[in-house]
Coordinates of C-alpha atoms (C1' of nucleotides) in Angstrom, one line a residue:
Chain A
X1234 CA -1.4 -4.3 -10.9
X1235 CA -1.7 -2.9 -14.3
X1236 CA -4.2 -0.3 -15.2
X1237 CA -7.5 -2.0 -16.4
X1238 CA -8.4 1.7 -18.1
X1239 CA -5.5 1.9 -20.3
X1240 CA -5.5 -2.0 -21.4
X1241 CA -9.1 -1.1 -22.6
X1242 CA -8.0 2.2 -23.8
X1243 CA -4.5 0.7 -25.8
X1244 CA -4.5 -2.7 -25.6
X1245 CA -2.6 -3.3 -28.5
X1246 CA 0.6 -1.7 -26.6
X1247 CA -0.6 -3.7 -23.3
X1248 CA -0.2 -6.7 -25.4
X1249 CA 3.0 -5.7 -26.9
X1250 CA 4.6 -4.5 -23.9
X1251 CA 4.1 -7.7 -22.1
X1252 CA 4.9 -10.0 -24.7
X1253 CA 8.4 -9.1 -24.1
X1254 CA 8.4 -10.7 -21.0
X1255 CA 7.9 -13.7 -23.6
X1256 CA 5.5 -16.0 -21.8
X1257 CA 3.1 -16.7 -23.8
X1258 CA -0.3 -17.6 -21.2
X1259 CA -0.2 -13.7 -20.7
X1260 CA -1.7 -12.8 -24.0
X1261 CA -4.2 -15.4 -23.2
X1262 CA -4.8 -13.9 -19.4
X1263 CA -5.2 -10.5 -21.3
X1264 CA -7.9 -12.0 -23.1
X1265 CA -9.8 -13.0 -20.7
X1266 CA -9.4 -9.9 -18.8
X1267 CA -11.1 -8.0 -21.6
X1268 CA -13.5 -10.4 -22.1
X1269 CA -14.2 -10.0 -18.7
X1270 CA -14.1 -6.5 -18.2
X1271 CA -16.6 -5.9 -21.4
X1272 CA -19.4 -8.0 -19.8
X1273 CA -19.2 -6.4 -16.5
X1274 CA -19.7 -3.2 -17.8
X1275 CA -22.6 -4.4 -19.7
X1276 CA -24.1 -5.4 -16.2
X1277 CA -22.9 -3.0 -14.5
X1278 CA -24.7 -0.8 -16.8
X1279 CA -28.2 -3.0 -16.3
X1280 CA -28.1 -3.0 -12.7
X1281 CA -27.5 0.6 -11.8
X1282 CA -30.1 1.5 -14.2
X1283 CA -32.3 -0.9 -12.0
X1284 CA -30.9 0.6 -8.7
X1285 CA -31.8 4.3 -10.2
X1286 CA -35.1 4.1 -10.7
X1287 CA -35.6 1.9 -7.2
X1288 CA -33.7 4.7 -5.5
X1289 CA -36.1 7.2 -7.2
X1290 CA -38.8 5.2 -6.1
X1291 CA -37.5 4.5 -3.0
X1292 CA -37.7 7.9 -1.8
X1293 CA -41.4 8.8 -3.5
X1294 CA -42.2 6.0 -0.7
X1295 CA -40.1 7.7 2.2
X1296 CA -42.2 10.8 0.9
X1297 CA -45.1 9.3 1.3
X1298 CA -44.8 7.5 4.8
X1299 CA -43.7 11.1 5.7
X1300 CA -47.2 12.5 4.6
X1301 CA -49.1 9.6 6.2
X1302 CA -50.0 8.2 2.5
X1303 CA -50.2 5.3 1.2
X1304 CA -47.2 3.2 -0.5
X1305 CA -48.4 0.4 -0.5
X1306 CA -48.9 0.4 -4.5
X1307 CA -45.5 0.8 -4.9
X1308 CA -43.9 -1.4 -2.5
X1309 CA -44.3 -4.4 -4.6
X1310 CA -42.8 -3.1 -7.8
X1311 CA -40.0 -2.4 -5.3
X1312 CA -39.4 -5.9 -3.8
X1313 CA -39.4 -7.2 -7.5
X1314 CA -36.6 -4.4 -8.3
X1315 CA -34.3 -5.0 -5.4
X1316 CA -34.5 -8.9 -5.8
X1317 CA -33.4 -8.1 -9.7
X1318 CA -30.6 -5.6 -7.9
X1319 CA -29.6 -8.4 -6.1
X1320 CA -29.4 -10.8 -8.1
X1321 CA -27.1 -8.6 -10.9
X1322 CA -25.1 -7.2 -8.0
X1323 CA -24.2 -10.7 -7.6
X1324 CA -23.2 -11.2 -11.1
X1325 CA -21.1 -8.4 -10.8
X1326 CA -19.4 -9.7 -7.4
X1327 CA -18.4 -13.2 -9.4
X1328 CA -16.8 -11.2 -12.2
X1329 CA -15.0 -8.7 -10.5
X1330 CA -13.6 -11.9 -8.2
X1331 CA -12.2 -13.2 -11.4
X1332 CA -11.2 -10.2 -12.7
X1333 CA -9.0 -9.1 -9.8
X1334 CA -7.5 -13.1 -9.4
X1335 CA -6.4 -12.8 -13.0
X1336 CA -5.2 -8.8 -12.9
X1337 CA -2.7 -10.1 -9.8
X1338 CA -1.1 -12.3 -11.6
X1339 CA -0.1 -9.9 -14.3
X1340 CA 3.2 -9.0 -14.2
X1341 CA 4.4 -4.8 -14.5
X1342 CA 5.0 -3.6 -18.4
X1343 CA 8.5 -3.3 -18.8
X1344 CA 10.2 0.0 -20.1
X1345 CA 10.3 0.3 -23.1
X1346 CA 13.9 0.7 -22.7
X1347 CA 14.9 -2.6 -21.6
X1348 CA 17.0 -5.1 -23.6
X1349 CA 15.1 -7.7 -26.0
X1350 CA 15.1 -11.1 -24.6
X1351 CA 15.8 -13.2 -21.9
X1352 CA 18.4 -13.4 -19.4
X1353 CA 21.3 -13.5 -22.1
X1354 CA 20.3 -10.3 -23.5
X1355 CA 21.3 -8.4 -19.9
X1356 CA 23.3 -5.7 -20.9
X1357 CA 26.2 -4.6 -19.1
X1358 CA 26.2 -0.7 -18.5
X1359 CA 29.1 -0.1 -16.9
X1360 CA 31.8 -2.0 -14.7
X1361 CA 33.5 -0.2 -11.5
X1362 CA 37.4 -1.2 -10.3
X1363 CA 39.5 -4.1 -11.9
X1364 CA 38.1 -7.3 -11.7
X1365 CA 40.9 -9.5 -11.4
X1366 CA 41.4 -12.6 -12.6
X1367 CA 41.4 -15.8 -10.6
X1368 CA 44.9 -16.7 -9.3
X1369 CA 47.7 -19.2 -7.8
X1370 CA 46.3 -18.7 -3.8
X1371 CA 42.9 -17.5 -4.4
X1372 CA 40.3 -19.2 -2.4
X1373 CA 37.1 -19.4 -2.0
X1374 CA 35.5 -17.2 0.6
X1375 CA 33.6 -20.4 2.6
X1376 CA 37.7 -21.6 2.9
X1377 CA 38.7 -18.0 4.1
X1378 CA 36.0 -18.0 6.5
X1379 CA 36.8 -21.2 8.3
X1380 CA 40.1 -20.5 8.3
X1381 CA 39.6 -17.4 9.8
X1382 CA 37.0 -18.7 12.2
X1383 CA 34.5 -16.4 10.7
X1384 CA 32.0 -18.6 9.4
X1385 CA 30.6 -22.4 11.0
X1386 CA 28.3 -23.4 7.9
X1387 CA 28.0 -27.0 9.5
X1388 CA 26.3 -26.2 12.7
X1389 CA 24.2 -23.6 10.9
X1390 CA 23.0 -26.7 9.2
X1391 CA 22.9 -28.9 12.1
X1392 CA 20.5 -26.4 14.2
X1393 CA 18.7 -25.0 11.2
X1394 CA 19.5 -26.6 8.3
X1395 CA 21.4 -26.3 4.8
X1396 CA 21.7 -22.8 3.9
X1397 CA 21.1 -21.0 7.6
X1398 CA 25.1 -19.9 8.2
X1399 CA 26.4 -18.8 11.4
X1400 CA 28.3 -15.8 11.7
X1401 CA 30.8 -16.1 14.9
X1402 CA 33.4 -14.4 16.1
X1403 CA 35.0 -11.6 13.8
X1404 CA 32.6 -12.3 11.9
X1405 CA 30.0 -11.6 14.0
X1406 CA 31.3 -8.5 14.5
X1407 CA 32.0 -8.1 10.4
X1408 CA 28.0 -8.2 10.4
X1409 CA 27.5 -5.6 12.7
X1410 CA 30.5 -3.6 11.3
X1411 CA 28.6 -3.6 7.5
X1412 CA 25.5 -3.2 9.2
X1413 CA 26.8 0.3 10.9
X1414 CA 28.5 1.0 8.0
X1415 CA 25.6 0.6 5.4
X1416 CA 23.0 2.6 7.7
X1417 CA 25.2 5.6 8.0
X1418 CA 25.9 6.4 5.1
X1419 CA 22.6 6.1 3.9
X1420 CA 20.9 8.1 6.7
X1421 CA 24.2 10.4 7.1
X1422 CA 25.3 11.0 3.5
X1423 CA 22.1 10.2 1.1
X1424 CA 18.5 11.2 3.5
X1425 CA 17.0 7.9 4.8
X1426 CA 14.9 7.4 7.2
X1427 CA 15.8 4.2 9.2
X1428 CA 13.0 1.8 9.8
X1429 CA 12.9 -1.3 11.8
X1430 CA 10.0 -2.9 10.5
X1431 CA 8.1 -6.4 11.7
X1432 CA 9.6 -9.2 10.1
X1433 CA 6.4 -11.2 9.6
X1434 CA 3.6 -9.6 7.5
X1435 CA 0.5 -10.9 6.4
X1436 CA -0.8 -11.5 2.9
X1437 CA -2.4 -8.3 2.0
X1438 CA 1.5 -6.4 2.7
X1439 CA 2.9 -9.3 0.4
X1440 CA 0.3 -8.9 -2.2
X1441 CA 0.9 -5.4 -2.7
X1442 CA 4.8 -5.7 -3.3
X1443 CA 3.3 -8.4 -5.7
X1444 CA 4.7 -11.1 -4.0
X1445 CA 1.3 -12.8 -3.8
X1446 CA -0.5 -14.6 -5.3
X1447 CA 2.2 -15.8 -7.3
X1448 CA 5.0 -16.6 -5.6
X1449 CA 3.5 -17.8 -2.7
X1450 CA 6.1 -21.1 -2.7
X1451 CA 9.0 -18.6 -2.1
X1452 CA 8.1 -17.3 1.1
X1453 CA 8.0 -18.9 5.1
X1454 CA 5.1 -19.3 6.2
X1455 CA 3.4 -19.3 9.9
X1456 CA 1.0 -21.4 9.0
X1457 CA -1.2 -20.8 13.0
X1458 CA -0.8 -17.3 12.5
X1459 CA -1.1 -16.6 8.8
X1460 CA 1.8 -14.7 9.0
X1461 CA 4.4 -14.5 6.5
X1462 CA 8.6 -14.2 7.1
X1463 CA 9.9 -11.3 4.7
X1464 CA 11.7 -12.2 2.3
X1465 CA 13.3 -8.7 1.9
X1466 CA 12.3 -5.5 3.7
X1467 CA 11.1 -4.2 0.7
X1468 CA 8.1 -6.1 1.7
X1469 CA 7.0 -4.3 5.1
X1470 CA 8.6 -0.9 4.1
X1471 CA 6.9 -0.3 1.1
X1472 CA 3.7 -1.5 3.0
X1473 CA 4.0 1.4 5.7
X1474 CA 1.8 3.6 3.8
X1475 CA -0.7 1.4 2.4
X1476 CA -3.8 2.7 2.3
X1477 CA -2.8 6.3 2.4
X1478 CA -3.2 9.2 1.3
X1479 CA -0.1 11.5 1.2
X1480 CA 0.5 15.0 0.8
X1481 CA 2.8 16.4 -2.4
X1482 CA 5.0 17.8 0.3
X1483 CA 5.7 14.4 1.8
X1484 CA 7.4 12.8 -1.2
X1485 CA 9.7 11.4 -2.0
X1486 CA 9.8 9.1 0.9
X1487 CA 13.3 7.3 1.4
X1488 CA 13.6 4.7 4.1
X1489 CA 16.4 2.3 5.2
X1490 CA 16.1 -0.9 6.7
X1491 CA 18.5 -3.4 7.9
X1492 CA 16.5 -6.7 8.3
X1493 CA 17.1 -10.1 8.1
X1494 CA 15.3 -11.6 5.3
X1495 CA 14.0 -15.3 4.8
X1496 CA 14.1 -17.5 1.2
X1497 CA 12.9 -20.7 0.8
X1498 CA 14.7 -21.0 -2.8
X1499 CA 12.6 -23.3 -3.4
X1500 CA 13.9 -26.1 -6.4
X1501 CA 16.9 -24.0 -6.1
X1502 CA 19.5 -26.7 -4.7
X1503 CA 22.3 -27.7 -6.4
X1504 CA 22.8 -24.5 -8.1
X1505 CA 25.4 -22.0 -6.6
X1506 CA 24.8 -23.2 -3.9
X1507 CA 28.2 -23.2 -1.7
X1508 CA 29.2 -21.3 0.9
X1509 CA 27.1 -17.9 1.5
X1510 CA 26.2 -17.6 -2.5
X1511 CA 22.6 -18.4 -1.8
X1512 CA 21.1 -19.2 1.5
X1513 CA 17.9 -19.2 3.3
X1514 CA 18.5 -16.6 5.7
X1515 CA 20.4 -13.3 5.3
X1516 CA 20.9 -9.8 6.3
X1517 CA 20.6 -7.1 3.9
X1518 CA 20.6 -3.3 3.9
X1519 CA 17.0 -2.5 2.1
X1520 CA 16.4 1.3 0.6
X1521 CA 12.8 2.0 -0.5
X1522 CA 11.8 5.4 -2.1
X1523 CA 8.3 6.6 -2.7
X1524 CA 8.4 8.6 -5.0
X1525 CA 6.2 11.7 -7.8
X1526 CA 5.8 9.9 -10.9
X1527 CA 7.5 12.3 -12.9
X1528 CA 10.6 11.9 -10.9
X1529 CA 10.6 8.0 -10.7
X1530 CA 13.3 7.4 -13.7
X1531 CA 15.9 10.2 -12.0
X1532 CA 15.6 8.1 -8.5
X1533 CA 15.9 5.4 -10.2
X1534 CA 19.4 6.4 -11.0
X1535 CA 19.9 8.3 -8.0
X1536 CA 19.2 4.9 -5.7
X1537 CA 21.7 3.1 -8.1
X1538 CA 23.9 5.3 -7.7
X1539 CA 23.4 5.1 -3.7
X1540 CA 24.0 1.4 -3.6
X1541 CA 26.7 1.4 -5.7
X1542 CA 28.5 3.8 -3.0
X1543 CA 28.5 0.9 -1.1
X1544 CA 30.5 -1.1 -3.0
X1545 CA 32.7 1.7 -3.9
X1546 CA 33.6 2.2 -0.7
X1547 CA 34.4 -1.3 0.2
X1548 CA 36.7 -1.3 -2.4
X1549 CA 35.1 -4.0 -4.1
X1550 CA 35.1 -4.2 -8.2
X1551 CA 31.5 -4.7 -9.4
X1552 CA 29.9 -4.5 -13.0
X1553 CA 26.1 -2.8 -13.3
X1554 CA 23.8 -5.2 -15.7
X1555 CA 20.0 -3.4 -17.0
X1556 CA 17.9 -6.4 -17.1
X1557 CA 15.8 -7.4 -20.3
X1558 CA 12.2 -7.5 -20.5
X1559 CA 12.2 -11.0 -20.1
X1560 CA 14.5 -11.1 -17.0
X1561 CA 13.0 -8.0 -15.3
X1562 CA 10.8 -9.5 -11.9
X1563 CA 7.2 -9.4 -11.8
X1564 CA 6.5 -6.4 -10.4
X1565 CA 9.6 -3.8 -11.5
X1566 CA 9.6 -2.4 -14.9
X1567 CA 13.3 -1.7 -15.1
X1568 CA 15.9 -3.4 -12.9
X1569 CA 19.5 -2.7 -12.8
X1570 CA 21.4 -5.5 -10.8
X1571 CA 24.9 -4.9 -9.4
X1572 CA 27.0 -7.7 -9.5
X1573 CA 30.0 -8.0 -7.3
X1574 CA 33.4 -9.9 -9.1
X1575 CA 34.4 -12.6 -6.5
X1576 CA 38.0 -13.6 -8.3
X1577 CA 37.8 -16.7 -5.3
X1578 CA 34.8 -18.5 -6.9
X1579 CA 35.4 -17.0 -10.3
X1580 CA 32.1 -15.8 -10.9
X1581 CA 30.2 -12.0 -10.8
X1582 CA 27.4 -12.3 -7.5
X1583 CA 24.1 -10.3 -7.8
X1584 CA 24.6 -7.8 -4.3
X1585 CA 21.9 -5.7 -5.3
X1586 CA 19.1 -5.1 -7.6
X1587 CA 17.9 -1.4 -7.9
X1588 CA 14.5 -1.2 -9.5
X1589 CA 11.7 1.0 -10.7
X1590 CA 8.1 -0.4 -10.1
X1591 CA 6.2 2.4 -11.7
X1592 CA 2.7 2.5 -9.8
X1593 CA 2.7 -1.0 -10.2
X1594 CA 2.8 -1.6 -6.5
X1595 CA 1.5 2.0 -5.6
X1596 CA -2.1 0.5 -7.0
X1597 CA -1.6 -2.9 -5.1
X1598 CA -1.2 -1.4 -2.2
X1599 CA -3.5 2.1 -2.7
X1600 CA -0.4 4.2 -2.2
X1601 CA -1.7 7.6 -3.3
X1602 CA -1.0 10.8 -2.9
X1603 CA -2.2 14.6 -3.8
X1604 CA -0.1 16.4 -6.1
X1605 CA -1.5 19.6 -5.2
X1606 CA -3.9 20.9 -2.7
X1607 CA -7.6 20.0 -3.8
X1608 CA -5.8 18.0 -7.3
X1609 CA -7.0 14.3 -8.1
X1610 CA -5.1 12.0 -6.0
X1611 CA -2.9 9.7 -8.0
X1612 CA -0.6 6.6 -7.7
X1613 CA 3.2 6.9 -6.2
X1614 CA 6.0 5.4 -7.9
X1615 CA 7.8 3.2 -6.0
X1616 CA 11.4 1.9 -6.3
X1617 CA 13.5 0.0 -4.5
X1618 CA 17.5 -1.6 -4.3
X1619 CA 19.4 -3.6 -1.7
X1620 CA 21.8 -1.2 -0.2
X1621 CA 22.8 -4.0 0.0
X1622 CA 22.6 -7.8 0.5
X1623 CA 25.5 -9.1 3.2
X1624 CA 26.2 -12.8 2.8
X1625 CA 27.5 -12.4 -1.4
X1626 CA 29.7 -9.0 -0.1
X1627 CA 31.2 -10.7 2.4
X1628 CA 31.9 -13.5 0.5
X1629 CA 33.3 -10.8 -2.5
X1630 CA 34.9 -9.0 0.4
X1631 CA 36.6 -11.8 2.2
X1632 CA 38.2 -12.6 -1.8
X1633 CA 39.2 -9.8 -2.9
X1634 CA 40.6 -8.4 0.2
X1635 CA 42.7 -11.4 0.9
X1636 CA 46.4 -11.1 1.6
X1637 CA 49.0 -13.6 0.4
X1638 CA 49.6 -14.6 4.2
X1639 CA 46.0 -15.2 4.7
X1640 CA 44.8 -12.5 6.6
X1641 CA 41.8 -10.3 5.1
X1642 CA 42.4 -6.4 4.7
X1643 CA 39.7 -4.2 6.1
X1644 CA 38.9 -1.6 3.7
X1645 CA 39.1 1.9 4.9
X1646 CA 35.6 3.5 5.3
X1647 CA 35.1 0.0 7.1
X1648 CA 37.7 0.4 9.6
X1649 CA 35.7 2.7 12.1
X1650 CA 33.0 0.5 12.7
X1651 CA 35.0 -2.6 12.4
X1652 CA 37.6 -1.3 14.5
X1653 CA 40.7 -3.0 12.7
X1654 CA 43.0 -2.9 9.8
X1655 CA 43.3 -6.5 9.3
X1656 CA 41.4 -9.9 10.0
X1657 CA 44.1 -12.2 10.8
X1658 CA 44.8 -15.6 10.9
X1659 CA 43.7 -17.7 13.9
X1660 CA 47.1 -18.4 15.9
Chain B
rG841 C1' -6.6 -16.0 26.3
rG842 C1' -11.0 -13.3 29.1
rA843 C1' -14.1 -8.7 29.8
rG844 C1' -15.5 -3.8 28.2
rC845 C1' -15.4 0.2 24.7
rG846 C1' -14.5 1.8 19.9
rG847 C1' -13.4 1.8 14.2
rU848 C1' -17.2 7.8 10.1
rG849 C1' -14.2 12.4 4.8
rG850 C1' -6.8 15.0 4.6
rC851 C1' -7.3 15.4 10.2
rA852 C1' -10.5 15.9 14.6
rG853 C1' -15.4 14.7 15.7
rA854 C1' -21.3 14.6 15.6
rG855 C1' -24.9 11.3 14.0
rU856 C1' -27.4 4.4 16.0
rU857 C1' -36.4 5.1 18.2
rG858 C1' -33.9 2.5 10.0
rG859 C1' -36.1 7.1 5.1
rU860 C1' -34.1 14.1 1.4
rC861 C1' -27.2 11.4 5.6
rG862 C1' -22.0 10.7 1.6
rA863 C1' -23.0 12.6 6.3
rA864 C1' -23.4 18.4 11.2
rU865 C1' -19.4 21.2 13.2
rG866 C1' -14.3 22.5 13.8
rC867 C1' -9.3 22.3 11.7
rG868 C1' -6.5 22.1 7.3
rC869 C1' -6.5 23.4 2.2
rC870 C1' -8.3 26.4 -2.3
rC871 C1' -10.8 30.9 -4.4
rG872 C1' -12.7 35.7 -3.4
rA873 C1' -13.4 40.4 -0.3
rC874 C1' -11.0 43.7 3.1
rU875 C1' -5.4 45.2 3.5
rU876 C1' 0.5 48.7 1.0
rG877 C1' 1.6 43.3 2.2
rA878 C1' 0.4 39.8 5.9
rA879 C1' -2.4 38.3 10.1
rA880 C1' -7.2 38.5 11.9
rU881 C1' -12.2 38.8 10.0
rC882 C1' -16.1 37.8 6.4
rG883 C1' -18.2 35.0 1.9
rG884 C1' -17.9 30.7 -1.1
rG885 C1' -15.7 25.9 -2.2
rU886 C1' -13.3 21.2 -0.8
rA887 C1' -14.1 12.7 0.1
rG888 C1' -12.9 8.4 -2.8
rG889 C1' -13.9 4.3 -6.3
rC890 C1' -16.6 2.6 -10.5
rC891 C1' -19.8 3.1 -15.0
rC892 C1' -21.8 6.2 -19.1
rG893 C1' -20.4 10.8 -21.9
rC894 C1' -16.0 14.3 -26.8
rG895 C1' -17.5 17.6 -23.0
rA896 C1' -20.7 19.9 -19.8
rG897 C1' -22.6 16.6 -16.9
rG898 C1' -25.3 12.2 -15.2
rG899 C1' -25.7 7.5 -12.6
rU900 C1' -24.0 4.1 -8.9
rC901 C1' -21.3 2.4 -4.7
rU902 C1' -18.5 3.3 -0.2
rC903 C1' -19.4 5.4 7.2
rG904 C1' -13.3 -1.2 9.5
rU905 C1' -14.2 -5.9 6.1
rG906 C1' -17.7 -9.6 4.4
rG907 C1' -22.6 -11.4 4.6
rG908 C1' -27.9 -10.8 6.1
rU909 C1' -32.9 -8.4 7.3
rU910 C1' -35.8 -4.5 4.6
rC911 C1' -39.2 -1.2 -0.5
rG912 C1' -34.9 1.4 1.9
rA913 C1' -29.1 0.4 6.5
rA914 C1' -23.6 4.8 9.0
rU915 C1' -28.0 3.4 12.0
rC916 C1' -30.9 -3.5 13.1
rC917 C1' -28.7 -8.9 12.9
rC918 C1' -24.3 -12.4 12.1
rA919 C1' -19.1 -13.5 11.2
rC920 C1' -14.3 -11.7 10.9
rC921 C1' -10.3 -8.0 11.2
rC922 C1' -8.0 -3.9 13.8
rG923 C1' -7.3 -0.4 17.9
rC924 C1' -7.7 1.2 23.1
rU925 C1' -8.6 0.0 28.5
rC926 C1' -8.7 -3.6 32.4
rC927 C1' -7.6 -8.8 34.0
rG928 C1' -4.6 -13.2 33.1
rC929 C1' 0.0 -15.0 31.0
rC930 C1' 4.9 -13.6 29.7
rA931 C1' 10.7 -11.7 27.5

RNA sequence: GGAGCGGUGGCAGAGUUGGUCGAAUGCGCCCGACUUGAAAUCGGGUAGGCCCGCGAGGGUCUCGUGGGUUCGAAUCCCACCCGCUCCGCCA
């Protein structure tokens, strides 16, 4: 949610600011809003002017009863006034429901600091290891993993369906492995918290990540329960505080959570599709930070920097792209996504995307907190990355660590959860 | 699923024969006094949102949520949500 105050205040830079996203119906949403936003104030104004002078009189009658008098005089002045109250108070009530329906669909200003353009105008800001190029005996990873009896994509699909894998064997045991992996170093080496959160929310915990009410076609739903199937951690995590209000001392908040998390990708088919590049259900290592404003753009770097250990210490090349304005998702303001080089399928995969939501989901979700003892509460910042996502590094993983005879090499901070140097061949 | 009880400020917890109740009291926190310093003690202060105002300040709303009754609702009525206890069912 953007903050209705300064678009009245500036909305000149509002308007600039989003136009970057370049969609066009926003400047037209904007208007509205304002539109809006003017003539509730004017009621606004009318109708507590109306409820102060009934309040006033209100009490003269309390007075009155009190001293055995007479109010009758009064009383019908009074039922007039409160049927006017009502009836502005109404007015009101319609607005404001507009109001909010079109302020949730606004998406976050991006920083100022993000790239021009669309998706082409990603900039790469750094690259980690050698990517290597494609060669003679590289494979893809969905051929590694059937060799290797990791992977059974087909009876994923027969008792699911398309884009559900199943994980057996060593590879099983590879999921739990990264999964071990991933949370100790984040709780061990960088201060999380680990959280096991529900995996089904309702709609108020999706609408203040801001994936409500636009993106509604994206998620699973239980339709009996009205429940919702994440479709990241980031969802139920950031939601733990909702509603709160939190003490200077407590921040910054830094959680963990290894979840499964459910897509539909819907109109998605088709499109890199094969193999574990995009499926319906996943694991994924999720960090969430909540965080003082004014430290929001130096953990933004610091949880980059925390997923990108990951990677580093699987050994696996990756490059670091800072999304434009008009790539940036609908609720971060600056999103760096770290792409790992799969030299099997020829092409960089997104593992992770480390982003900065200002308070755009702190006033969604009325995460607040008290800078100082007796201070004005104010908004969090909130900030998230995956830590990261499994099926795309184990496809990366499975390619770049390949051996010449086939067998897969473990990489070493792996080794002590996995247990062994090598994934060889099935016999 | 059934029955009962309950949801009040940062926290705990009063208040339900409707009217100076946004709300006692305690804790916490802030300021001050005492003290070499601290503790203890004493005095004072301390909810949030919205609107108007340069500001000082003023107005309004909020006692789970949404409606309703009424001149007036934390208090009465209705619906819903959540929590606890017991029963039923169940991994």
């Amino acid at each position: 949610m953007i903050d209705l105050k300064r678009l009245r205040s500036e909305p000149a830079a509002v308007r600039a600011a989003l136009a970057r996203r370049g969609d066009a119906g926003l400047g037209r949403t904007l208007d509205e809003v304002l539109s809006l936003d003017a003539e509730r104030r004017v009621i606004l104004a009318a109708v507590e002017t109306q409820k102060a002078s009934r309040n006033t009189a209100s009490q003269e009658v309390a007075r009155r009863k009190k001293n055995g008098e007479s109010a009758d005089d009064l009383l019908a002045d009074l039922k007039q006034s409160g049927d006017e109250v009502k009836r502005l108070d109404q007015q009101v009530r319609e607005i404001d429901t507009r109001l909010d329906a079109l302020l949730l669909t606004l998406p976050n200003l991006p920083h100022p600091d993000t790239p021009e353009g669309g998706p082409e105008a990603n900039r790469v800001i750094r690259t980690w290891g050698n990517p290597s190029e494609p060669t003679e005996g590289c494979r893809p990873h969905w051929e590694i993993g059937e060799a290797l009896g990791l992977l059974d994509l087909p009876r994923g699909a027969k008792v699911a369906g398309s884009g559900f894998p199943v994980f057996r064997g060593t590879g099983a045991r590879l999921v739990r492995a990264l999964a071990n992996f991933m949370l100790e170093l984040h709780t061990g080496e960088h201060g999380y918290e680990e959280v096991i959160p529900p995996y089904l929310v309702n709609q108020t915990s999706l609408r203040g990540t801001g994936q409500f009410p636009k993106f509604t076609d994206e998620v699973y739903k239980i339709g009996d329960d009205e429940l919702y199937l994440i479709p990241t951690a980031e969802v139920p995590v950031t939601n733990l505080h909702r509603d709160e209000m939190l003490n200077e001392g407590d921040l910054p908040l830094a959680y963990v959570a290894f979840t499964p998390c459910f897509r539909r990708e819907a109109g998605a088919h088709g499109k890199d599709t094969r193999g574990l590049i995009r499926v319906h259900q996943f694991d994924k290592v999720e960090l969430v930070r909540l965080v003082r404003p004014e430290d929001s753009e130096a953990d933004h770097q610091l949880l980059t920097a925390h997923a990108e250990t990951v990677l580093q210490r699987l050994e696996l090349p990756y490059r670091v792209l800072e999304l434009a304005a008009g790539d940036t998702g609908f609720s971060a303001a600056r999103t760096y996504d770290l792409e790992l080089w799969a030299p099997g399928v020829g092409a960089w995969l997104e593992a992770s995307s480390a982003s900065t939501f200002t308070d755009f989901q702190a006033r969604r979700a009325g995460l607040r907190y008290r800078p100082a003892p007796g201070a004005k509460p104010e908004f969090v910042h909130t900030l998230n990355a995956s830590g990261v996502a499994f099926p795309r590094t184990i496809a990366a993983l499975l390619e770049v660590h390949q051996q010449p005879d086939g067998s897969v090499r473990i990489p070493d901070a792996l080794i002590p959860f996995f247990g062994r140097e090598l994934i060889e061949p099935l016999s």
